[in-house]
Coordinates of C-alpha atoms in Angstrom, one line a residue:
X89 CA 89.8 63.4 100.7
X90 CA 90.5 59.5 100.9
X91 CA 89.1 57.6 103.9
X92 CA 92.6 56.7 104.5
X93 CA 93.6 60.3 105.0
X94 CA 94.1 60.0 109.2
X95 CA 96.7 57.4 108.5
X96 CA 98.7 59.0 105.9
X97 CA 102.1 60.9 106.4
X98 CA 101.4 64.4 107.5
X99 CA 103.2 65.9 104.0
X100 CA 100.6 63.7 102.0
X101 CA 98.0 65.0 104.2
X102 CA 98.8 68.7 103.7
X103 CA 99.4 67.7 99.8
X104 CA 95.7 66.3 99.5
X105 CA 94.6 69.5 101.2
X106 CA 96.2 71.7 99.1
X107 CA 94.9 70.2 96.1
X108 CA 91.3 69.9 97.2
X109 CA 91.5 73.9 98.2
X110 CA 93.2 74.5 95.0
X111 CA 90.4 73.1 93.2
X112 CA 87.6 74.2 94.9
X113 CA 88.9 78.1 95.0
X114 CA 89.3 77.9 91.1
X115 CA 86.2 76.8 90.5
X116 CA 84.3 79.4 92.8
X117 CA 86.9 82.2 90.9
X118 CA 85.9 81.1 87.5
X119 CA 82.2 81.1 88.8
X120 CA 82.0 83.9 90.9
X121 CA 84.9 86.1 90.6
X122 CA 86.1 86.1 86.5
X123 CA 82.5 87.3 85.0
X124 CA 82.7 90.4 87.0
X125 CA 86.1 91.3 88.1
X126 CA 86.4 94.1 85.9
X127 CA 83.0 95.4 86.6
X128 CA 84.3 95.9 90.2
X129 CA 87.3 97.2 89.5
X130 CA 86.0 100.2 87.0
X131 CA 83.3 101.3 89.9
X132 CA 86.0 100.0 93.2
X133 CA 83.1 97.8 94.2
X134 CA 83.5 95.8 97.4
X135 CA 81.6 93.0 96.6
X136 CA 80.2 91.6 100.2
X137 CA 77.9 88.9 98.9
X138 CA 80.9 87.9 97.3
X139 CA 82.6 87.3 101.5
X140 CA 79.7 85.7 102.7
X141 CA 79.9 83.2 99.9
X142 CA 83.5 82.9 100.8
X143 CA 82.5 82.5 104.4
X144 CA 80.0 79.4 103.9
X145 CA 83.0 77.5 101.9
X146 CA 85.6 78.1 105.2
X147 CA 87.5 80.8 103.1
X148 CA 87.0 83.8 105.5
X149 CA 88.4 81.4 108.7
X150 CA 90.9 79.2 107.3
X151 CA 93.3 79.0 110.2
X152 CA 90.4 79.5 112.7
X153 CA 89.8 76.3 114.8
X154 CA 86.9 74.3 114.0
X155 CA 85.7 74.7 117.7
X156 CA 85.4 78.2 116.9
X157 CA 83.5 78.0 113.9
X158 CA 86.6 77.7 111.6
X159 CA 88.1 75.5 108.6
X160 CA 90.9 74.3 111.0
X161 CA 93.7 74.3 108.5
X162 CA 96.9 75.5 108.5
X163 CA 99.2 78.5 106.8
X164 CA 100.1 75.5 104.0
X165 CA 96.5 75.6 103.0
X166 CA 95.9 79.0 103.6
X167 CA 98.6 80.3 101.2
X168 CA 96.6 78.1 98.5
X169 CA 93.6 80.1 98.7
X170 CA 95.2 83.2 98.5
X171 CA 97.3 82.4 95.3
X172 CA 93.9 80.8 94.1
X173 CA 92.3 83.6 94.6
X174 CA 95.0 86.3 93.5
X175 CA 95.3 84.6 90.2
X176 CA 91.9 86.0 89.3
X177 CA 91.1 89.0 91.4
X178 CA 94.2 90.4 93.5
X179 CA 91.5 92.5 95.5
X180 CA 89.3 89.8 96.6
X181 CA 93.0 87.6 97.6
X182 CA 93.8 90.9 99.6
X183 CA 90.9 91.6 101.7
X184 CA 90.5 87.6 102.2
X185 CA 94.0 87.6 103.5
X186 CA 93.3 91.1 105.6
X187 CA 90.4 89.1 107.4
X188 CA 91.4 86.0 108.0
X189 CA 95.5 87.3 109.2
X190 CA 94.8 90.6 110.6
X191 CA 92.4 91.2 112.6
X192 CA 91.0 87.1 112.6
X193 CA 94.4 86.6 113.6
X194 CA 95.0 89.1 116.2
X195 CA 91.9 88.1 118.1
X196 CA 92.7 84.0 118.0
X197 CA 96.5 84.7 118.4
X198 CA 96.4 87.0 121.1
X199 CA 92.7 86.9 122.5
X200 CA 91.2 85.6 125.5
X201 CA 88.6 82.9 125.3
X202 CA 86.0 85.3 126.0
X203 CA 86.5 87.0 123.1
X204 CA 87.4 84.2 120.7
X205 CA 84.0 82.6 121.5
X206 CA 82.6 85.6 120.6
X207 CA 84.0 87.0 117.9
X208 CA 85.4 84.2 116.2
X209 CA 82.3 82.3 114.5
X210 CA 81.3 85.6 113.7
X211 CA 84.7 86.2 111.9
X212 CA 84.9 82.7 110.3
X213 CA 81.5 82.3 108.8
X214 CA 81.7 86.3 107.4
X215 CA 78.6 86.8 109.2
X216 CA 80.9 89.5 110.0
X217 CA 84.0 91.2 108.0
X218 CA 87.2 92.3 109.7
X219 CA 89.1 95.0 109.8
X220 CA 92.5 95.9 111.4
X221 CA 93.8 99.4 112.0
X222 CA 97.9 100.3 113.0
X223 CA 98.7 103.1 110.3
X224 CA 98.0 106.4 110.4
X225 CA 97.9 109.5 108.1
X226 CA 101.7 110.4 109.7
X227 CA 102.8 106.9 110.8
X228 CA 103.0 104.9 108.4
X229 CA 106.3 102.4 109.4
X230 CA 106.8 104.9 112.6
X231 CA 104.0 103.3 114.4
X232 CA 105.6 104.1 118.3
X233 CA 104.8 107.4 117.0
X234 CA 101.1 107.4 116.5
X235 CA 98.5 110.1 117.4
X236 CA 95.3 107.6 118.3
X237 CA 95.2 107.6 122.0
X238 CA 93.4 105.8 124.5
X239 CA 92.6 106.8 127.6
X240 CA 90.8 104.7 130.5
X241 CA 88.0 105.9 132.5
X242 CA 86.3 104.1 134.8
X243 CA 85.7 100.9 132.8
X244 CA 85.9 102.1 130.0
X245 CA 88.5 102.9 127.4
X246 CA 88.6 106.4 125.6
X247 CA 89.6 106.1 122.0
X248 CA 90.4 109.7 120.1
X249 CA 92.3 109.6 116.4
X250 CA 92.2 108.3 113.2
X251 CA 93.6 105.5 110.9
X252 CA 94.4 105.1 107.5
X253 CA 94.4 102.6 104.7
X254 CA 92.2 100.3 106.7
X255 CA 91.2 97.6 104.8
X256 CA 87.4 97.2 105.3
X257 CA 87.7 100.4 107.0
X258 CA 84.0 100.7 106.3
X259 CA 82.4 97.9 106.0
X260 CA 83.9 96.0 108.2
X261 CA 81.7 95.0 111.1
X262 CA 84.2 94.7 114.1
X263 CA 88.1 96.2 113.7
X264 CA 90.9 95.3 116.4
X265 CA 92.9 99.1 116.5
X266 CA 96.0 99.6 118.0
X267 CA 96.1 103.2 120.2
X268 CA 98.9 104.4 121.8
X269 CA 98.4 104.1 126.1
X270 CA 101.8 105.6 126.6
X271 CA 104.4 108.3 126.2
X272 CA 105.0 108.8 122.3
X273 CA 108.4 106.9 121.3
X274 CA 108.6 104.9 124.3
X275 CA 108.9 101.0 124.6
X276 CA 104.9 99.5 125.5
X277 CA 103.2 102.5 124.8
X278 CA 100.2 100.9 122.9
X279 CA 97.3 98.7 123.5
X280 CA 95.2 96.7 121.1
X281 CA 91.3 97.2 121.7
X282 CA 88.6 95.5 119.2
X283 CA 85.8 97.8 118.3
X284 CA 82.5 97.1 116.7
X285 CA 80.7 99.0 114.1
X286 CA 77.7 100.4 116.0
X287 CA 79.8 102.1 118.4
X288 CA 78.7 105.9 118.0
X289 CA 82.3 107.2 118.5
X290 CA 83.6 105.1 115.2
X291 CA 82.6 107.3 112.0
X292 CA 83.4 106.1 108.7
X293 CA 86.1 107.9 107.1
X294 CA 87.0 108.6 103.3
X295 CA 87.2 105.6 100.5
X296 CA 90.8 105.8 99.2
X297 CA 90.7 105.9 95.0
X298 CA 93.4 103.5 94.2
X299 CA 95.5 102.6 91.5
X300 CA 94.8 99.1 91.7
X301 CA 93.4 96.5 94.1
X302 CA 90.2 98.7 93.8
X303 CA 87.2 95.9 94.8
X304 CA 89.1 95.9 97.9
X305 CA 87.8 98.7 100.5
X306 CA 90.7 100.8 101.8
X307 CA 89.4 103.6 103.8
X308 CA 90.0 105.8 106.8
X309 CA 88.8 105.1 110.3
X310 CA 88.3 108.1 112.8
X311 CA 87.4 107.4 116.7
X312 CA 85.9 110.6 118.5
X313 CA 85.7 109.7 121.8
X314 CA 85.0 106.6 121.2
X315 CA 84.1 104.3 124.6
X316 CA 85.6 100.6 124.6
X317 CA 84.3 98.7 127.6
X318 CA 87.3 97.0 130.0
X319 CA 86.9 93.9 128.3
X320 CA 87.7 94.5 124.6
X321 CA 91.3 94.9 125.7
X322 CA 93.1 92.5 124.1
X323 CA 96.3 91.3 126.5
X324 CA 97.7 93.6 128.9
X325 CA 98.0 97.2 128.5
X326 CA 101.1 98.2 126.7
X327 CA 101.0 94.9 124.6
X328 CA 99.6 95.8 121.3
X329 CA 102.6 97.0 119.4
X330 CA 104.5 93.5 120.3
X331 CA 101.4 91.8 119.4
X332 CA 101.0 93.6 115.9
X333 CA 104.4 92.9 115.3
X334 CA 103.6 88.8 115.3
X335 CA 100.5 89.6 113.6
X336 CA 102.5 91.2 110.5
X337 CA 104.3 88.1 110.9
X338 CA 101.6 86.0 109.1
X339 CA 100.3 88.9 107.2
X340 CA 103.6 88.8 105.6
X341 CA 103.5 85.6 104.5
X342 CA 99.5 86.5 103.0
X343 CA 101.3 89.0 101.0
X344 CA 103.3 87.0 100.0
X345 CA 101.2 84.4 98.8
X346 CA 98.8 87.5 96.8
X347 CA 101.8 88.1 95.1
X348 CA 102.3 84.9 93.9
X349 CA 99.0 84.3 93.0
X350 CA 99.0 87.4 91.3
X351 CA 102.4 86.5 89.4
X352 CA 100.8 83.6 88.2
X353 CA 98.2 84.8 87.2
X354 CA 99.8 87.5 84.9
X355 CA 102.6 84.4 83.7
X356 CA 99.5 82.3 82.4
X357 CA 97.6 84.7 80.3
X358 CA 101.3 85.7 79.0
X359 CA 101.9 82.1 78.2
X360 CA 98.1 81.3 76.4
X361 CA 98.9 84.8 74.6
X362 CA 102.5 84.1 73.1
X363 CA 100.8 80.7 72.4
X364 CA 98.4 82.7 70.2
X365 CA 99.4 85.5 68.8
X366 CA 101.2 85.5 65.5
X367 CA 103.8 87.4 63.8
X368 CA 105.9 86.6 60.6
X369 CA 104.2 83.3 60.1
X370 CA 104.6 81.9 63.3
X371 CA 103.7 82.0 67.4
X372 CA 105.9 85.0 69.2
X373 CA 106.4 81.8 71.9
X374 CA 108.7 80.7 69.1
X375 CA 111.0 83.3 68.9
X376 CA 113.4 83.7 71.4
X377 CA 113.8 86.9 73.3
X378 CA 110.0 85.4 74.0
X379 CA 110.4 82.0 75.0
X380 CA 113.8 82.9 77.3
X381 CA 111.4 85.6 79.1
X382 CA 108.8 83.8 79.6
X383 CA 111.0 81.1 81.3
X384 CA 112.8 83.5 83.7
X385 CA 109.1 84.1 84.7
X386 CA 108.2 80.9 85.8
X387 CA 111.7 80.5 87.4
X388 CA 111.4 83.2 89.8
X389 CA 107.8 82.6 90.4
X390 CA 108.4 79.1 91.8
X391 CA 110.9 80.7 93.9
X392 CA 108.8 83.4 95.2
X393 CA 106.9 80.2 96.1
X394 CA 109.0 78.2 97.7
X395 CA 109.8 81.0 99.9
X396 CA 106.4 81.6 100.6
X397 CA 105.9 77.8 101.8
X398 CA 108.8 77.9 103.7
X399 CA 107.5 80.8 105.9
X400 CA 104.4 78.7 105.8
X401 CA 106.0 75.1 107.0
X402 CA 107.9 77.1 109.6
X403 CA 104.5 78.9 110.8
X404 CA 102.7 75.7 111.2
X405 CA 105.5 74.4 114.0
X406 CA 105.0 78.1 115.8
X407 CA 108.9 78.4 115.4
X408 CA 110.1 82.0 114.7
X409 CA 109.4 83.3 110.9
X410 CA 110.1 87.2 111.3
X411 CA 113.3 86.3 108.5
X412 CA 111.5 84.2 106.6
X413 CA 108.4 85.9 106.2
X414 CA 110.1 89.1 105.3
X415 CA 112.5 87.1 102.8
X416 CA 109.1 85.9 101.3
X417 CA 107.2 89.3 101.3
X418 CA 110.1 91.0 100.1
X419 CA 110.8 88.7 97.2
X420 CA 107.5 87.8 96.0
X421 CA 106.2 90.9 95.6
X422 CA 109.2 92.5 94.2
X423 CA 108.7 89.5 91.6
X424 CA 104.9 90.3 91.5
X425 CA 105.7 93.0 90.0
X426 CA 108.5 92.5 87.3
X427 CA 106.2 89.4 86.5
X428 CA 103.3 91.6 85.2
X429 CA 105.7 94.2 83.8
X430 CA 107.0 91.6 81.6
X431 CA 103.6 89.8 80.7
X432 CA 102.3 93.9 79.5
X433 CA 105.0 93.9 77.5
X434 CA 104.5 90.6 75.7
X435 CA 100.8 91.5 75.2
X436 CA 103.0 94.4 73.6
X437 CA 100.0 97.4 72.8
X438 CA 97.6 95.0 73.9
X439 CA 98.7 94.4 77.1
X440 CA 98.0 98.7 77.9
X441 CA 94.1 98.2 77.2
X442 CA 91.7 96.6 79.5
X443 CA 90.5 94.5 77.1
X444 CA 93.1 92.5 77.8
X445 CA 94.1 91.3 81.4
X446 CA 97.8 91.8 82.6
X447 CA 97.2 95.7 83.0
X448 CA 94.9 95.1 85.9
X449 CA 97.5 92.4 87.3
X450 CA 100.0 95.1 87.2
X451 CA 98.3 97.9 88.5
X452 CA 97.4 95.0 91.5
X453 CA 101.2 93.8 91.9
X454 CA 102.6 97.3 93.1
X455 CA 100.7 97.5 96.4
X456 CA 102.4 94.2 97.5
X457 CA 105.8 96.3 97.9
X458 CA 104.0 98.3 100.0
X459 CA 101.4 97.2 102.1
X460 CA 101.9 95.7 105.4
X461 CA 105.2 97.0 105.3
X462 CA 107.1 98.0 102.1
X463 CA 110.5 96.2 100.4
X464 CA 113.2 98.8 102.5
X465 CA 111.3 97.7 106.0
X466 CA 111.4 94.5 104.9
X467 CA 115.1 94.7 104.3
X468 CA 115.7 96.2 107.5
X469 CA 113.7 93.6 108.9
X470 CA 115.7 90.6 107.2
X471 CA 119.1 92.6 108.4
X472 CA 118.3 92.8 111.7
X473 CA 117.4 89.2 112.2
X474 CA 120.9 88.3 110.2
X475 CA 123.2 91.1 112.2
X476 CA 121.3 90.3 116.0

């Protein structure tokens, strides 16, 4: 950055910081990430050296303070990384954006200071990896209805259930889990707790085979009888559901920003490959059911992105983004995915093999409808906030 930075307006500020991280991410990608991406994807390798790489260049606590061991940045810079990232290996974008917006988030959103100076600089150097558990084999959107419970004894809390689709579910050193306290179906009825890995009640579950995103860990998380002293409460009892509820907040906006990353991604090799392959003596980018796809592409990908930045900008000034982040979610990864739909087909039968690139960006792109809430919640999401 130039010395002149401090005393620059704040849009050239964030401008210079977004480029730097731009440029720094694609050149770790290329160097780290490209060479082996498909290697990972073939065995569903988690590649932790990989996150501890991550952590020593700020990636793995971008929005943490810098008293805390953090980068320090905000959500502008943040969504850079991930689309960095995404462009290369949607798997590594997705369990970046887990840690650092999950459960990261929920413990310097919503934790005390005890536990931010604890956990934090943990968190934000990857010394350890993050993992955040609401869903559950039976609720998935339905989360007032889930079956984990915890119960309090003494001072201690009593933690019996299971979750699903954890990202990092087993590797992940310390998890902040979400267990209901209350009455099923009633309003406060669950408390977030954070949970580290050598507690004997936490036993590592199954490792989900996925369709795509597969060098990111998704597994299952099961607590028998597993104690939690006093102090790993995070808030009051009965606040974890409204807690998790700004926590999918931001994590909306991280999918959001995968999705892009992974649109782009898909758009450019489609580009350099109508560029290069031939057919009746010239480039297909020549002909025109090509070129006219190819620019609908990039047309609704810098939407998707503007979107995304908006729910970003309004992030940054802690103003209310439930709308917008949905809007950005639901849009970008909808887009995500007719992006690499179109990119397979103008590889044509190359665009089916693996040889080629686009069919791991659209096996990647489908999980952005879903996770962290899929399109329909999302639209009921967007509709309440329009009707309220």
């Amino acid at each position: 950055m130039s010395k002149d930075v401090f005393n620059a307006p704040i849009s050239e500020f964030v401008s210079e910081n977004k480029e730097m991280i731009s440029q720094m991410v694609r050149e770790f990608s290329e160097r780290e990430m490209t060479p082996y991406s498909m290697t990972w994807d073939n065995s569903q390798h988690f590649p932790l050296d990989l996150f501890k790489k991550m952590g020593e260049l700020g990636l793995m606590g971008v929005l943490v303070p810098q008293v805390y061991g953090g980068s320090g940045f905000g959500y502008h810079e943040y969504v850079t990384a991930i689309i960095e990232l995404a462009k290369v290996d949607g798997s590594i974008g997705l369990s970046m954006a887990a840690h650092n917006s999950l459960c990261t988030g929920h413990i310097l959103q919503h934790g005390n200071e005890s536990q931010k100076s604890h956990y934090l600089p943990k968190l934000a150097t990857a010394e350890w990896i993050g993992a955040w558990g609401l869903t559950e084999p039976n609720t998935g959107s339905d989360a007032g209805n889930m079956k984990t419970t915890a119960v309090k004894e003494g001072n201690e809390w009593i933690i019996n259930g299971a979750k699903n689709f954890i990202t990092h579910g087993n590797s992940g050193d310390v998890a902040v889990i979400i267990a209901r306290t209350g009455d099923s179906n009633t309003s406060r009825n669950a408390s977030a707790f954070i949970v580290e890995r050598g507690n004997p009640g936490l036993k590592k579950g199954r490792k989900e085979d996925k369709l795509g995103m597969r060098a990111s860990e998704t597994a299952e998380m099961i607590f028998e009888d597993c104690r939690v002293p006093e102090e790993n409460l995070i808030g009051e009892v009965g606040d974890g559901f409204v807690q998790s509820l700004s926590v999918l907040d931001g994590g909306r906006i991280s999918i959001a920003a995968l999705s892009c990353g992974i649109a782009e991604g898909a758009f450019e090799a489609a580009v350099q490959y109508a560029k290069e392959r031939e057919q009746f003596g010239k480039s297909i980018s020549q002909f025109q059911g090509i070129s006219f796809k190819l620019a609908e592409m990039a047309t609704k990908i810098e939407a998707a992105k503007q979107l995304t930045f908006n729910a970003a900008e309004l992030k940054n000034l802690a103003k209310s983004v439930t709308k917008e982040s949905a809007m950005a979610k639901l849009y970008s990864s909808e887009t995500a995915v007719e992006i690499a739909d179109s990119a397979v087909q103008i590889f044509g039968g190359y665009g089916y093999i693996k040889d080629y690139p686009v069919e791991k960006y659209y096996r990647d792109a489908k999980l952005c409808t879903i996770g962290e809430g899929t399109s329909e919640i999302q639209k009921v999401v967007i509709a309440r906030a329009l009707l309220a």
